[in-house]
Short mmCIF file of C-alpha atoms in Angstrom, two decimals:
data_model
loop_
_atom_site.label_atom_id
_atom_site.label_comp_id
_atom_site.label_asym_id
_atom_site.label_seq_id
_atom_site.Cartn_x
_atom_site.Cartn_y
_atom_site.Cartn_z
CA UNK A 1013 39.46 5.34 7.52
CA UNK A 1014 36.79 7.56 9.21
CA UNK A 1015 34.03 5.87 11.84
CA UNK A 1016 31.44 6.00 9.76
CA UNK A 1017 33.40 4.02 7.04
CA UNK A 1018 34.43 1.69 9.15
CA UNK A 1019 31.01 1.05 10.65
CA UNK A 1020 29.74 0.87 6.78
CA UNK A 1021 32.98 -1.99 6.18
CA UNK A 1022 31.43 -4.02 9.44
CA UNK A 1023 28.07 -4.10 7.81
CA UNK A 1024 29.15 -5.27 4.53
CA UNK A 1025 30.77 -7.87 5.89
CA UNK A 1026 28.28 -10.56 5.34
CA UNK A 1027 26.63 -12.35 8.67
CA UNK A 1028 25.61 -15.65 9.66
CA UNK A 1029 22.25 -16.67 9.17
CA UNK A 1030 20.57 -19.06 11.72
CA UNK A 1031 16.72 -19.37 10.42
CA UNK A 1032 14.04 -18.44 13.25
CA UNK A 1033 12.18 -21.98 13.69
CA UNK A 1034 9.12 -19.64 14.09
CA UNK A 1035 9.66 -17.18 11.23
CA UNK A 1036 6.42 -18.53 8.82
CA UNK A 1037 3.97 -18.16 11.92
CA UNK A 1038 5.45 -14.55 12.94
CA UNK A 1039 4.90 -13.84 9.02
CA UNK A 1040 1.37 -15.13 9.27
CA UNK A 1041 0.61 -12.75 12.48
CA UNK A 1042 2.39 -9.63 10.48
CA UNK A 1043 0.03 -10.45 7.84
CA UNK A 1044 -3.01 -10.47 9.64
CA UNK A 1045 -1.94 -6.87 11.34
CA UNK A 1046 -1.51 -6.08 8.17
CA UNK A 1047 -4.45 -7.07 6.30
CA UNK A 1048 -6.49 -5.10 8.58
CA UNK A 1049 -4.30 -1.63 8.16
CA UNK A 1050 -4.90 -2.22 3.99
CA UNK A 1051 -8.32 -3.24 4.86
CA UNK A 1052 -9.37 -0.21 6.23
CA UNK A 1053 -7.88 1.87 3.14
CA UNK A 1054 -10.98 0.61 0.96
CA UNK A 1055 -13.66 -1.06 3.30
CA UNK A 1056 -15.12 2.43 4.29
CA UNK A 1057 -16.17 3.43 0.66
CA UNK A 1058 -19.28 1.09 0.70
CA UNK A 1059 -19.86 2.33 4.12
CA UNK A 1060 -20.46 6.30 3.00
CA UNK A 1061 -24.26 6.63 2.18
CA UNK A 1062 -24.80 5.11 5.72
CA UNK A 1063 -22.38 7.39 7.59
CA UNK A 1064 -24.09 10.66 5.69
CA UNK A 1065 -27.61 9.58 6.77
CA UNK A 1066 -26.62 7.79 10.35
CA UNK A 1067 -24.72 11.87 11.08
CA UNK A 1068 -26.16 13.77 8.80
CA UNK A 1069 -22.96 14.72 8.16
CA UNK A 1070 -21.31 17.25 5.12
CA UNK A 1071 -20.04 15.97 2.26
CA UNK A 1072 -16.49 17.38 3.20
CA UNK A 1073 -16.78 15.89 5.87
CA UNK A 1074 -17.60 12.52 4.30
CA UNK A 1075 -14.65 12.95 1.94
CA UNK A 1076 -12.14 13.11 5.19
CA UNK A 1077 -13.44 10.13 6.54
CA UNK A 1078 -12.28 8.48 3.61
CA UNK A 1079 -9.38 10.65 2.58
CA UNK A 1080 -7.64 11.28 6.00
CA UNK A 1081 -6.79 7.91 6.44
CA UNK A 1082 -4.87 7.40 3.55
CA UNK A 1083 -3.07 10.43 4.21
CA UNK A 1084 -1.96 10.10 7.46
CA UNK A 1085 -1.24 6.43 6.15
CA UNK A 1086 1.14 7.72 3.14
CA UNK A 1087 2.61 10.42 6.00
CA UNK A 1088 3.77 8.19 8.59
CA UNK A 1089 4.91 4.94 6.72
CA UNK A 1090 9.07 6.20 6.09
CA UNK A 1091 9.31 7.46 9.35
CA UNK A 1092 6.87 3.87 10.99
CA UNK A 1093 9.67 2.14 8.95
CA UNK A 1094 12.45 3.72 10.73
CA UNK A 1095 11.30 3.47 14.27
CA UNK A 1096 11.08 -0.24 13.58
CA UNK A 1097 14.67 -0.38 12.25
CA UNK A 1098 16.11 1.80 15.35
CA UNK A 1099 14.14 0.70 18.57
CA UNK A 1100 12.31 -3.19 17.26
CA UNK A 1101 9.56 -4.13 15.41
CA UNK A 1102 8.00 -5.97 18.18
CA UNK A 1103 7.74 -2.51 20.09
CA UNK A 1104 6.31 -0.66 16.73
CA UNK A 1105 3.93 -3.36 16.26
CA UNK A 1106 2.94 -3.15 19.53
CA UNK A 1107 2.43 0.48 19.97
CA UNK A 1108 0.93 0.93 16.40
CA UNK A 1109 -1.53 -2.22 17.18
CA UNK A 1110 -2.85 -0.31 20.39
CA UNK A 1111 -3.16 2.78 18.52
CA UNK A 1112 -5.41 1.25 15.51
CA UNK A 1113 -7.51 -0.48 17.88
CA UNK A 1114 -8.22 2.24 20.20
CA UNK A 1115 -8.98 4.44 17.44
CA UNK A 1116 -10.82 1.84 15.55
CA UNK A 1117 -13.47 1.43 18.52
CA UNK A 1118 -13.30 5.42 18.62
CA UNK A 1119 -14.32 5.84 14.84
CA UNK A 1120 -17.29 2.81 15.23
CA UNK A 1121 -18.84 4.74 18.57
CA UNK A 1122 -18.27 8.06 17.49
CA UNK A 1123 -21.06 10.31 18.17
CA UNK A 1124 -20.44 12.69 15.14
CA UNK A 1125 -18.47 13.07 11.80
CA UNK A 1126 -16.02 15.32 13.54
CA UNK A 1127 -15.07 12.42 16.00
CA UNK A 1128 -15.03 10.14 12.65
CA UNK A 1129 -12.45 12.59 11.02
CA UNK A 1130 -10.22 12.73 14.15
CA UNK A 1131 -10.31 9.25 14.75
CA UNK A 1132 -9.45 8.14 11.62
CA UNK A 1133 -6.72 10.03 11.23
CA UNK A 1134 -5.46 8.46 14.12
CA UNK A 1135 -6.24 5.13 12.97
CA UNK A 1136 -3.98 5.89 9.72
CA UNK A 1137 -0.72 6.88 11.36
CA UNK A 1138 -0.92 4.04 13.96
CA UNK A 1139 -1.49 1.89 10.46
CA UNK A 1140 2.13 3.90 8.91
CA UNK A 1141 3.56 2.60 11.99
CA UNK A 1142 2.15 -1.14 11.54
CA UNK A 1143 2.65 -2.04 8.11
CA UNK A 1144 6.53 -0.65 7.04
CA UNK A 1145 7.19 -3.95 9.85
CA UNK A 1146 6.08 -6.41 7.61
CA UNK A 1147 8.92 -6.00 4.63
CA UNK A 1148 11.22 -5.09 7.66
CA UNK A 1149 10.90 -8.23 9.41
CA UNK A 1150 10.72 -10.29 5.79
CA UNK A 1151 14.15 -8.71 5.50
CA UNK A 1152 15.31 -9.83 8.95
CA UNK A 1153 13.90 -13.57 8.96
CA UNK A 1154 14.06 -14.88 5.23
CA UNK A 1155 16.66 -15.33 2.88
CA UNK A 1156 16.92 -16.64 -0.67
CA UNK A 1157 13.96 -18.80 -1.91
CA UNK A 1158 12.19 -18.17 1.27
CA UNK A 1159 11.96 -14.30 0.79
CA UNK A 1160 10.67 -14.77 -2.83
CA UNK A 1161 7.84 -16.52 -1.06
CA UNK A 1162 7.31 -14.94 2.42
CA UNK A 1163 6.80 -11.73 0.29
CA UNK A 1164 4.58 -13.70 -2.12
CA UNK A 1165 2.43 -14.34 0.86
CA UNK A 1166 2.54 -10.54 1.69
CA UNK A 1167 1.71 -9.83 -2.14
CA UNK A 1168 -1.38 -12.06 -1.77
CA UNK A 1169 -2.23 -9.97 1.36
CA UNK A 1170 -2.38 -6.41 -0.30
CA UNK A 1171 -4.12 -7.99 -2.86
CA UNK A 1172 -6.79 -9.73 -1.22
CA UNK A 1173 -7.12 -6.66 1.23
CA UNK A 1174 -7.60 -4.20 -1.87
CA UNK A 1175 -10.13 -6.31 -3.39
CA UNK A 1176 -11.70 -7.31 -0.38
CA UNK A 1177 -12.91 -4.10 1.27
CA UNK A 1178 -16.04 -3.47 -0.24
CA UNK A 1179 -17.17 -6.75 -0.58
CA UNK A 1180 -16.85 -7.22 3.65
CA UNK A 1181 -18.26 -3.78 3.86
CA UNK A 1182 -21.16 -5.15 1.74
CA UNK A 1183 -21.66 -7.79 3.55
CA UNK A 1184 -21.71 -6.11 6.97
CA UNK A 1185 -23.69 -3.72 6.04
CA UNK A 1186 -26.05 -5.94 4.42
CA UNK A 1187 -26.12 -8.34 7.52
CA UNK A 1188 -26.75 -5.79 10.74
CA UNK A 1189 -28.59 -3.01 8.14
CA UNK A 1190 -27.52 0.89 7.98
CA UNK A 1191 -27.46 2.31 10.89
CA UNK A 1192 -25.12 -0.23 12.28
CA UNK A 1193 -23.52 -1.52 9.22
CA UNK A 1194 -21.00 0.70 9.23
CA UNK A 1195 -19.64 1.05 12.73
CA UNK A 1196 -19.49 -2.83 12.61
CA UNK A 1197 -16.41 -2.53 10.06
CA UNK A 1198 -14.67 -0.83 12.07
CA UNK A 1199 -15.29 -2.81 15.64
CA UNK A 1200 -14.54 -6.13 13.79
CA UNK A 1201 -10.64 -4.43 14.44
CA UNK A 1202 -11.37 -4.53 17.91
CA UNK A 1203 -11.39 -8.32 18.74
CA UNK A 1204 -9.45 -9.24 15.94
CA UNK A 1205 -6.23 -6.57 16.83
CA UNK A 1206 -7.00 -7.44 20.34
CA UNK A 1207 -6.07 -11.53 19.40
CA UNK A 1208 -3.16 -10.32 16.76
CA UNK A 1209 -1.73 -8.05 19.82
CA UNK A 1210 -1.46 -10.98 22.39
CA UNK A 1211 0.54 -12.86 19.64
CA UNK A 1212 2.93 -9.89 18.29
CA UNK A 1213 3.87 -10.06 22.12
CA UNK A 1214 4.42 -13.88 22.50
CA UNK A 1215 5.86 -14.23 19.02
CA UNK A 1216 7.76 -11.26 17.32
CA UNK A 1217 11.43 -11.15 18.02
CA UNK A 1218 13.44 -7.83 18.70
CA UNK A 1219 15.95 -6.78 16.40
CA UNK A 1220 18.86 -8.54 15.90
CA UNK A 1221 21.71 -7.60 17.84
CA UNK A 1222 25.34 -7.68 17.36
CA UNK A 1223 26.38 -5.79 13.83
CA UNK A 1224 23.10 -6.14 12.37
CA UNK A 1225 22.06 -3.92 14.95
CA UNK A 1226 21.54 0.07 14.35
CA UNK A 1227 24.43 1.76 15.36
CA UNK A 1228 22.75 4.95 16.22
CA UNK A 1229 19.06 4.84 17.31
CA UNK A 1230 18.46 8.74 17.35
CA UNK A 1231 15.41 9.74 14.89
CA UNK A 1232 15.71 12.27 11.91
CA UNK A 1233 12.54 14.62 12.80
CA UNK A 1234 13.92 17.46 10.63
CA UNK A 1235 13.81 14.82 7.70
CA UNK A 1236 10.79 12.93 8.82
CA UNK A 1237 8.88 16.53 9.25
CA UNK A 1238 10.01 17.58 5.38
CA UNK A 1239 9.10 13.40 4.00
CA UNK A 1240 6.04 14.30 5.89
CA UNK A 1241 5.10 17.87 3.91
CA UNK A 1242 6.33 17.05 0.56
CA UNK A 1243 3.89 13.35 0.68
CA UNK A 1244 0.83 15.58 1.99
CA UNK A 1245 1.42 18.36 -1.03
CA UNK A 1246 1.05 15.33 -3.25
CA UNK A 1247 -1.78 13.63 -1.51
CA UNK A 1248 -3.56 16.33 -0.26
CA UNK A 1249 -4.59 18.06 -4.00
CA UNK A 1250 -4.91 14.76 -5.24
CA UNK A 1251 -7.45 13.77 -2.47
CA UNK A 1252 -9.53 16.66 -2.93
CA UNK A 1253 -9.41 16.50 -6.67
CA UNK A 1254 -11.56 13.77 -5.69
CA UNK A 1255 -14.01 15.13 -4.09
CA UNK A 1256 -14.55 18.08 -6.44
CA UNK A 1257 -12.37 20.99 -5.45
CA UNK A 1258 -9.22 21.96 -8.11
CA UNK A 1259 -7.85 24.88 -6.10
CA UNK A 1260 -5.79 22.70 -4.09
CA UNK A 1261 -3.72 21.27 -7.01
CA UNK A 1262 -1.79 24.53 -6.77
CA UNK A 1263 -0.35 22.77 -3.50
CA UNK A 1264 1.17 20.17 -6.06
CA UNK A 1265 4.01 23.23 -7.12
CA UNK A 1266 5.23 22.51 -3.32
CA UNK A 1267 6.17 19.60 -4.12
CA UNK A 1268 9.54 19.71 -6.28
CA UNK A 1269 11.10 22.21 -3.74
CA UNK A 1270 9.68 20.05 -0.39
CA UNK A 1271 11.39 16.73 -2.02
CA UNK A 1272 14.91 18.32 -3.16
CA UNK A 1273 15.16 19.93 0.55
CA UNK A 1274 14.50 16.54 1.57
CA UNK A 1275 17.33 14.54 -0.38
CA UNK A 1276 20.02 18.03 0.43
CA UNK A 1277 18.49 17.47 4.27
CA UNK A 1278 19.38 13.62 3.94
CA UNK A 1279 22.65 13.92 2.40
CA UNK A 1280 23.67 16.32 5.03
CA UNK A 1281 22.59 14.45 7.99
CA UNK A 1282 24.79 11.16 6.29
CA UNK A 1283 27.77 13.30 5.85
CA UNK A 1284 27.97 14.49 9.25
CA UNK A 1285 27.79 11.11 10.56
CA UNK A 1286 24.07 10.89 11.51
CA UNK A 1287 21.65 8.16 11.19
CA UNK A 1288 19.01 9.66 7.97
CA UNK A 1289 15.38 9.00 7.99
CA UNK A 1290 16.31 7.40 4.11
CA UNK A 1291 19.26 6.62 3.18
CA UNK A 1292 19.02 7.94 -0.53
CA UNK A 1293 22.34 7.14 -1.59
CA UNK A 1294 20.21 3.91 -2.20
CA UNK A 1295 18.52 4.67 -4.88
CA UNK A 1296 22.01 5.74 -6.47
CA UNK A 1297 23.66 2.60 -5.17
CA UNK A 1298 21.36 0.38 -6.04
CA UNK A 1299 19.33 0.82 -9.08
CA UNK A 1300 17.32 -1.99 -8.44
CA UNK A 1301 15.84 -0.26 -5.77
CA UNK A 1302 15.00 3.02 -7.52
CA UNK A 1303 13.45 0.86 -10.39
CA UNK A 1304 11.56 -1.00 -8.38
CA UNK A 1305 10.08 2.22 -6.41
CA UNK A 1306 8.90 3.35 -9.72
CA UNK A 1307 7.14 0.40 -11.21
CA UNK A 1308 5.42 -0.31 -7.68
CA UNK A 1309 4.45 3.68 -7.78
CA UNK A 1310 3.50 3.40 -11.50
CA UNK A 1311 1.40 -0.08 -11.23
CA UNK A 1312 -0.65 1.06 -8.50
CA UNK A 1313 -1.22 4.51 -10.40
CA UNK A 1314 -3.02 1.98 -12.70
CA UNK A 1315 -4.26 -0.71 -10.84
CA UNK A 1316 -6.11 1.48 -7.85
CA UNK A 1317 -8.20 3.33 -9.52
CA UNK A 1318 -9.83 0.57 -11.49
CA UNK A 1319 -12.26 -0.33 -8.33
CA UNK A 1320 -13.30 2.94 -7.70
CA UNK A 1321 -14.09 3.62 -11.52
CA UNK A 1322 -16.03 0.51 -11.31
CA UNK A 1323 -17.37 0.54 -7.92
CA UNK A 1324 -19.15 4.29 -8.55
CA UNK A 1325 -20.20 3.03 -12.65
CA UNK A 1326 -21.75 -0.35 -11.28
CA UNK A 1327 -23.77 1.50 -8.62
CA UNK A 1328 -24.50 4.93 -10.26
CA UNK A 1329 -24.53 4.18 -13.69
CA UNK A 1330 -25.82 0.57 -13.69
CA UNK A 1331 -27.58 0.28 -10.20
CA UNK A 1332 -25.82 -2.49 -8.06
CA UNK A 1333 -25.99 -2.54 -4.92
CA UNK A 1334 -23.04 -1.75 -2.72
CA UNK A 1335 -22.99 -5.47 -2.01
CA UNK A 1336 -23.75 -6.83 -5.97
CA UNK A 1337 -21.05 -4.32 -7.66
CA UNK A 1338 -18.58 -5.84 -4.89
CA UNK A 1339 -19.01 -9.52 -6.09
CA UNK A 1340 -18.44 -8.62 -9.73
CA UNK A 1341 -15.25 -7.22 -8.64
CA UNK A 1342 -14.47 -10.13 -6.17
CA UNK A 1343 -12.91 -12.42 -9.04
CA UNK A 1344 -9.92 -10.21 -9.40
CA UNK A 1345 -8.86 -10.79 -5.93
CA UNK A 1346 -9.38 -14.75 -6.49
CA UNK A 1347 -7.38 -14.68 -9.66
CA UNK A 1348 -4.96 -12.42 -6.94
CA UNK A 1349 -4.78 -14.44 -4.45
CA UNK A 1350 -3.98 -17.77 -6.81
CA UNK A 1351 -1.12 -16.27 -8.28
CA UNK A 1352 0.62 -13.87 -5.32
CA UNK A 1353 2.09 -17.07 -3.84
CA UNK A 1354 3.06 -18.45 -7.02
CA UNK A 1355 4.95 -15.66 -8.11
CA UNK A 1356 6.84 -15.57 -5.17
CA UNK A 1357 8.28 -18.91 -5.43
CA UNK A 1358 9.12 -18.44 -9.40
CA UNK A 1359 10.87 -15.16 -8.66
CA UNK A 1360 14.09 -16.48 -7.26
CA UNK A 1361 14.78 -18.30 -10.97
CA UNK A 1362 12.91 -15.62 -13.22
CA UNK A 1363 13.80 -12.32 -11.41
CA UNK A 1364 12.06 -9.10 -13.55
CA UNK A 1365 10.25 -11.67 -16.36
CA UNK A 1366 7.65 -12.06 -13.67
CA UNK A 1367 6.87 -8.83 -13.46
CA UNK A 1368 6.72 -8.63 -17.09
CA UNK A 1369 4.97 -11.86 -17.31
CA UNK A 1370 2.27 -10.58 -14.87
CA UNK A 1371 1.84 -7.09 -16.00
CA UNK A 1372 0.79 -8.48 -19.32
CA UNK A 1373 -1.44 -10.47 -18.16
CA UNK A 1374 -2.73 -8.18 -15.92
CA UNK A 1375 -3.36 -5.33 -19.02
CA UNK A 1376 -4.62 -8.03 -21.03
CA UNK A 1377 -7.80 -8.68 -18.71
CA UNK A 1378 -8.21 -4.60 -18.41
CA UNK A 1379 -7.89 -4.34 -22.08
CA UNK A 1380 -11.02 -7.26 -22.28
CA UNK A 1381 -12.61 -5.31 -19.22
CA UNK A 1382 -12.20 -2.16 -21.30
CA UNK A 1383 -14.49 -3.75 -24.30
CA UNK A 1384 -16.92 -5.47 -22.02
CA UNK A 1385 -18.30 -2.71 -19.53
CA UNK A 1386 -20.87 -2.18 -22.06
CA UNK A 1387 -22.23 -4.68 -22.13
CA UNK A 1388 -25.73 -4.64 -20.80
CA UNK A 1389 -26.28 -4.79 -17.08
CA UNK A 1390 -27.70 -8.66 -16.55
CA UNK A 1391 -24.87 -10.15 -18.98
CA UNK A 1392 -21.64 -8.47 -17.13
CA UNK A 1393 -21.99 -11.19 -14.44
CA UNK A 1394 -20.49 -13.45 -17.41
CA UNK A 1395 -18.73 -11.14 -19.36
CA UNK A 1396 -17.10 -8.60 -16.68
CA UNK A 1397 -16.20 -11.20 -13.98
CA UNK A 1398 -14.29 -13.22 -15.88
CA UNK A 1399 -12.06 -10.71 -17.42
CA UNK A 1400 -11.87 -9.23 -13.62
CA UNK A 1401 -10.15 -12.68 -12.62
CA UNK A 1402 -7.65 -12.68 -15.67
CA UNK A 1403 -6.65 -9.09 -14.28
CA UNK A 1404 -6.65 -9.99 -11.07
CA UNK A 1405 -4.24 -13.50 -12.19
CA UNK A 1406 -1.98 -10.78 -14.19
CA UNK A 1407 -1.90 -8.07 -10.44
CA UNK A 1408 -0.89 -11.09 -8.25
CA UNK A 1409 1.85 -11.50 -10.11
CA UNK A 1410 3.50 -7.77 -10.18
CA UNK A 1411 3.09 -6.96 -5.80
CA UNK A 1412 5.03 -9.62 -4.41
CA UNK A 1413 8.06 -10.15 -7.20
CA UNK A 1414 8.09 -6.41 -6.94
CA UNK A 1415 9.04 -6.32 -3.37
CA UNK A 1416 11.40 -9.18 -3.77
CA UNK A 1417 13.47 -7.31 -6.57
CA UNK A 1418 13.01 -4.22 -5.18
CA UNK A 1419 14.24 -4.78 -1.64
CA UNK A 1420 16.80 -7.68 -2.39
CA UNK A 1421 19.97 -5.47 -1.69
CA UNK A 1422 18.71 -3.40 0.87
CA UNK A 1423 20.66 -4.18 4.33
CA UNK A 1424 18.34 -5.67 6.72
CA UNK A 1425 18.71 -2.81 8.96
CA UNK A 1426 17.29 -0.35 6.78
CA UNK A 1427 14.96 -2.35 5.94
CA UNK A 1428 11.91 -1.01 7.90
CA UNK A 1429 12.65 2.39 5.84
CA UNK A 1430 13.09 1.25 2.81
CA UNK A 1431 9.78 -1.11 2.47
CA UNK A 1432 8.29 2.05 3.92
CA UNK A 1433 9.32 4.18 0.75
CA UNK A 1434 7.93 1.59 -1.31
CA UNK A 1435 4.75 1.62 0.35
CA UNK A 1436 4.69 5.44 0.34
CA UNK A 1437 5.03 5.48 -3.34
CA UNK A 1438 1.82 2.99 -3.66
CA UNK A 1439 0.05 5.29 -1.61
CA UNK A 1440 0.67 8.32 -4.04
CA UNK A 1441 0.30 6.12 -6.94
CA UNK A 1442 -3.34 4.93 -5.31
CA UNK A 1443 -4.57 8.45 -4.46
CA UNK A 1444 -2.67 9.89 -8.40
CA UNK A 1445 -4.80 6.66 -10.13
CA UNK A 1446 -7.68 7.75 -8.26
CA UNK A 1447 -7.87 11.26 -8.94
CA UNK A 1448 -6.94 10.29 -12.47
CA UNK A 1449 -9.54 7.63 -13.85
CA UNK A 1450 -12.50 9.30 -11.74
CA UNK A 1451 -11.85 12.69 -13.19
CA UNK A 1452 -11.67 10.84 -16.95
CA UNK A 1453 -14.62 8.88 -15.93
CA UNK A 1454 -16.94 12.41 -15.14
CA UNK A 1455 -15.51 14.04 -17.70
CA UNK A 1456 -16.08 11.87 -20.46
CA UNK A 1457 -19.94 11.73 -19.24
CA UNK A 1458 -20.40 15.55 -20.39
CA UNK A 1459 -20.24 14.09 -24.39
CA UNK A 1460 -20.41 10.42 -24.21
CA UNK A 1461 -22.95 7.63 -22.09
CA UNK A 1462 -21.68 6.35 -18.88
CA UNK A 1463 -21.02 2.99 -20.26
CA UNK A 1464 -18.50 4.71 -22.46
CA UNK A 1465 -17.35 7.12 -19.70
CA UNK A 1466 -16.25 3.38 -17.78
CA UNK A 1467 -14.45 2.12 -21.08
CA UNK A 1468 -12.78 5.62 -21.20
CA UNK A 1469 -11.56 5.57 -17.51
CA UNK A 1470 -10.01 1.60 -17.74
CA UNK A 1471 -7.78 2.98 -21.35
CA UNK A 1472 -6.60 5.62 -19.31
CA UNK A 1473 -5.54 3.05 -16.41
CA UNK A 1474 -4.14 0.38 -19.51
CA UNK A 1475 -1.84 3.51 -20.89
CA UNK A 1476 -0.94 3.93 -17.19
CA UNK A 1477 0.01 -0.02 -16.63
CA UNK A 1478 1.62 0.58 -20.24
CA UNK A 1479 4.46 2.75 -18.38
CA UNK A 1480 4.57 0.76 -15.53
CA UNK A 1481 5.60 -2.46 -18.39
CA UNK A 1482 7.84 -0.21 -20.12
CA UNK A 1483 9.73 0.44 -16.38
CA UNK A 1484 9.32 -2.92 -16.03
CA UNK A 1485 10.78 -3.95 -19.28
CA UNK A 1486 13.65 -1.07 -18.90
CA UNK A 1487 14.73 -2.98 -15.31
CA UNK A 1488 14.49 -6.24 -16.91
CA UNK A 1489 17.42 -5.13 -19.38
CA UNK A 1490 19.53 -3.10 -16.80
CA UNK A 1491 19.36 -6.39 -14.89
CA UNK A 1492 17.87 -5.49 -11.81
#
């Protein structure tokens, strides 16, 4: 028997567990550092008409500001996941906290756009580096029932955080006017991560030690460096599709060859004894986990593109205000949040009917959303709201059951990278669902009225859900 498979007979063996008397208050401070990193993903979209005027700045410019974040985000999260799995997720936590706060309080003084850009690209990779640390440290403290619902609680987090942006952007913005509006959402980190930092410090455990330990510590760069390229030649087009320009979807064609290099690259470094970025023989080894990467990729391809859709119809084609078009979307992260912790306890007995269970719900209230964004502007207060929430009931019931499936196999010491790869595939799924419903959204406006144009954009994110049910559905039998 060779080293290797002797180390991989050690870790099979299966360990004691001896539950951390403070595991649910170390989840509550991951979830706060990591409510913040998701927050930041949406909260700066209500925040653009008063960065262009406060800078005067370009509109490419504009479109990094919003864009760069979510790609350094998507860029760093594998390897953020890793780091935490080889040298502690106290230390990754604590070096990714520093980072996003620094960087926050650089993006809310800046002086110009450039100093936004740069900043905020910081901001997203210290965020990569934050949030893989969450499912990692789920893995390491809960087991059984108690996983189902720690990640139910981190379900209800993404959700809330998603749906949440824009309305505390609103709000902001409304309270302390224009000018300073905007670099207030982006302050509020500083106090807040500041607080969060003093308790990842008192609070967070190392890894565990003994054979739960990594064996090896050393980092794949060459792996982490080709992860990197082949997530930026899918983000990348698919960011700028959004703000207008097409040539850069030839960058797409990178792709295929960037993620086969990858998986030869990973293989490799496993055979020869090294510790890989990824482990892909997991997605071989473990269909659940390959299943599960593809319905969280495919839901979010849906479900992410909805608020933007609405957010630019309700403003541009009805005339909300930043602050009334986030309120009508504000029931689907109530109808979120009462479900995410629900789910989480049911999915220890129900396993994929959940997800099933949820994502019908959740196409259900798009379908009724789909029917009623015609309706005339002063009614949709009683007619879109309320299918919002039954949406938002159906989403918190996919996130959390999703992760709980998905992950429930993977070793606790991979499982930094792992919930990182998950992650990464919500953040191509986000920026894909994006790019998707806005460009059926303009186009249908060149023979149709915008109301239409709206209805238009949500079918196209119900055929999208449709796959993700049909992935769903194919797990469900496979019995993942």
């Amino acid at each position: 028997m060779t080293q290797r498979e002797e180390d991989a007979a050690v870790e099979a063996e299966p360990q004691e567990y001896v539950p951390d008397p403070r595991r649910w208050r170390i989840l509550a401070v991951s979830l706060l550092v990591g409510f913040m990193s998701l927050l930041d993903v949406t909260i700066v979209n209500v925040a653009v008409p008063s960065i262009r005027a406060g800078l005067e700045a370009s509109t490419g410019a504009i479109q990094w500001v919003v864009s760069g974040y979510a790609l350094a985000f998507g860029m760093t999260l594998v390897a953020g996941g890793r780091l935490g799995d080889a040298h502690g997720r106290r230390r990754m936590m604590t070096i990714g906290l520093i980072g996003f706060v620094v960087s926050s309080a650089a993006v809310g003084l800046a002086p110009n756009a450039a100093a936004i850009v740069v900043a905020r690209l910081v901001q997203g990779a210290s965020a990569g580096l934050l949030t893989p640390q969450n499912s990692g440290l789920i893995q390491q403290l809960f087991r059984g029932d108690e996983r189902g619902r720690a990640f139910g609680m981190f379900g209800f987090t993404v959700a809330v955080a998603s749906a949440a942006g824009p309305l505390i952007g609103g709000l902001l913005i409304g309270a302390l006017g224009e000018e300073n509006g905007w670099r207030a959402l982006f302050l509020v980190n500083v106090p807040i991560g500041l607080v969060a930092l003093v308790l990842i410090l008192r609070l967070v455990p190392d890894n565990p030690g003994g054979r739960d330990a990594a064996k090896d510590t050393r980092i794949d760069i060459p792996g982490a460096l080709l992860l990197g390229l082949a997530v930026v030649s899918v983000l990348y087009p698919l960011i700028s599709v959004e703000g207008g320009a097409r040539w850069p979807l030839l960058i797409v064609l990178a792709f295929p060859p960037l993620a086969w290099a990858f998986l030869r690259w990973e293989q490799r470094t496993v055979a020869r004894g090294h510790p890989p970025l990824l482990d892909v023989s997991l997605l071989r080894s473990l269909p659940g986990y390959a299943n599960g990467l593809l319905v969280g990729t495919l839901y979010f391809t849906g479900f992410t593109g909805i608020f933007l859709v609405l957010s630019v119809h309700l403003q541009e084609g009805v005339g909300f205000s930043p602050l009334q078009a986030a309120l009508l979307m504000t029931p689907f992260a109530v109808g979120a949040a009462t479900t995410s912790p629900l789910a989480g306890r049911l999915v220890g007995r129900l396993g994929r009917r959940v997800t099933l269970i949820a994502l019908s719900v959740m196409m259900s209230g798009t379908a009724l959303a789909a029917w009623l964004v015609t309706s005339p502007a002063d009614t949709l207060w009683w007619t879109l709201a309320p299918a919002m929430f039954l949406a938002g009931v159906g989403g918190g019931g996919v996130i959390s059951p999703n992760f709980t499936l998905t992950l429930a196999e993977v070793p606790p010491q991979m499982g930094g990278a792992a919930g990182g790869a998950l992650q990464t595939g919500q953040r191509i799924g986000s920026a894909l669902g994006a790019a998707l419903l806005m460009t059926v959204y303009q186009a249908s406006q060149s023979f149709t009225s915008v109301e239409l144009a709206a209805r238009w954009a949500l079918v196209a994110a119900l055929a999208v859900l449709a796959i993700a049910l049909a992935a769903a559905v194919r797990s469900w039998r496979l019995g993942d």
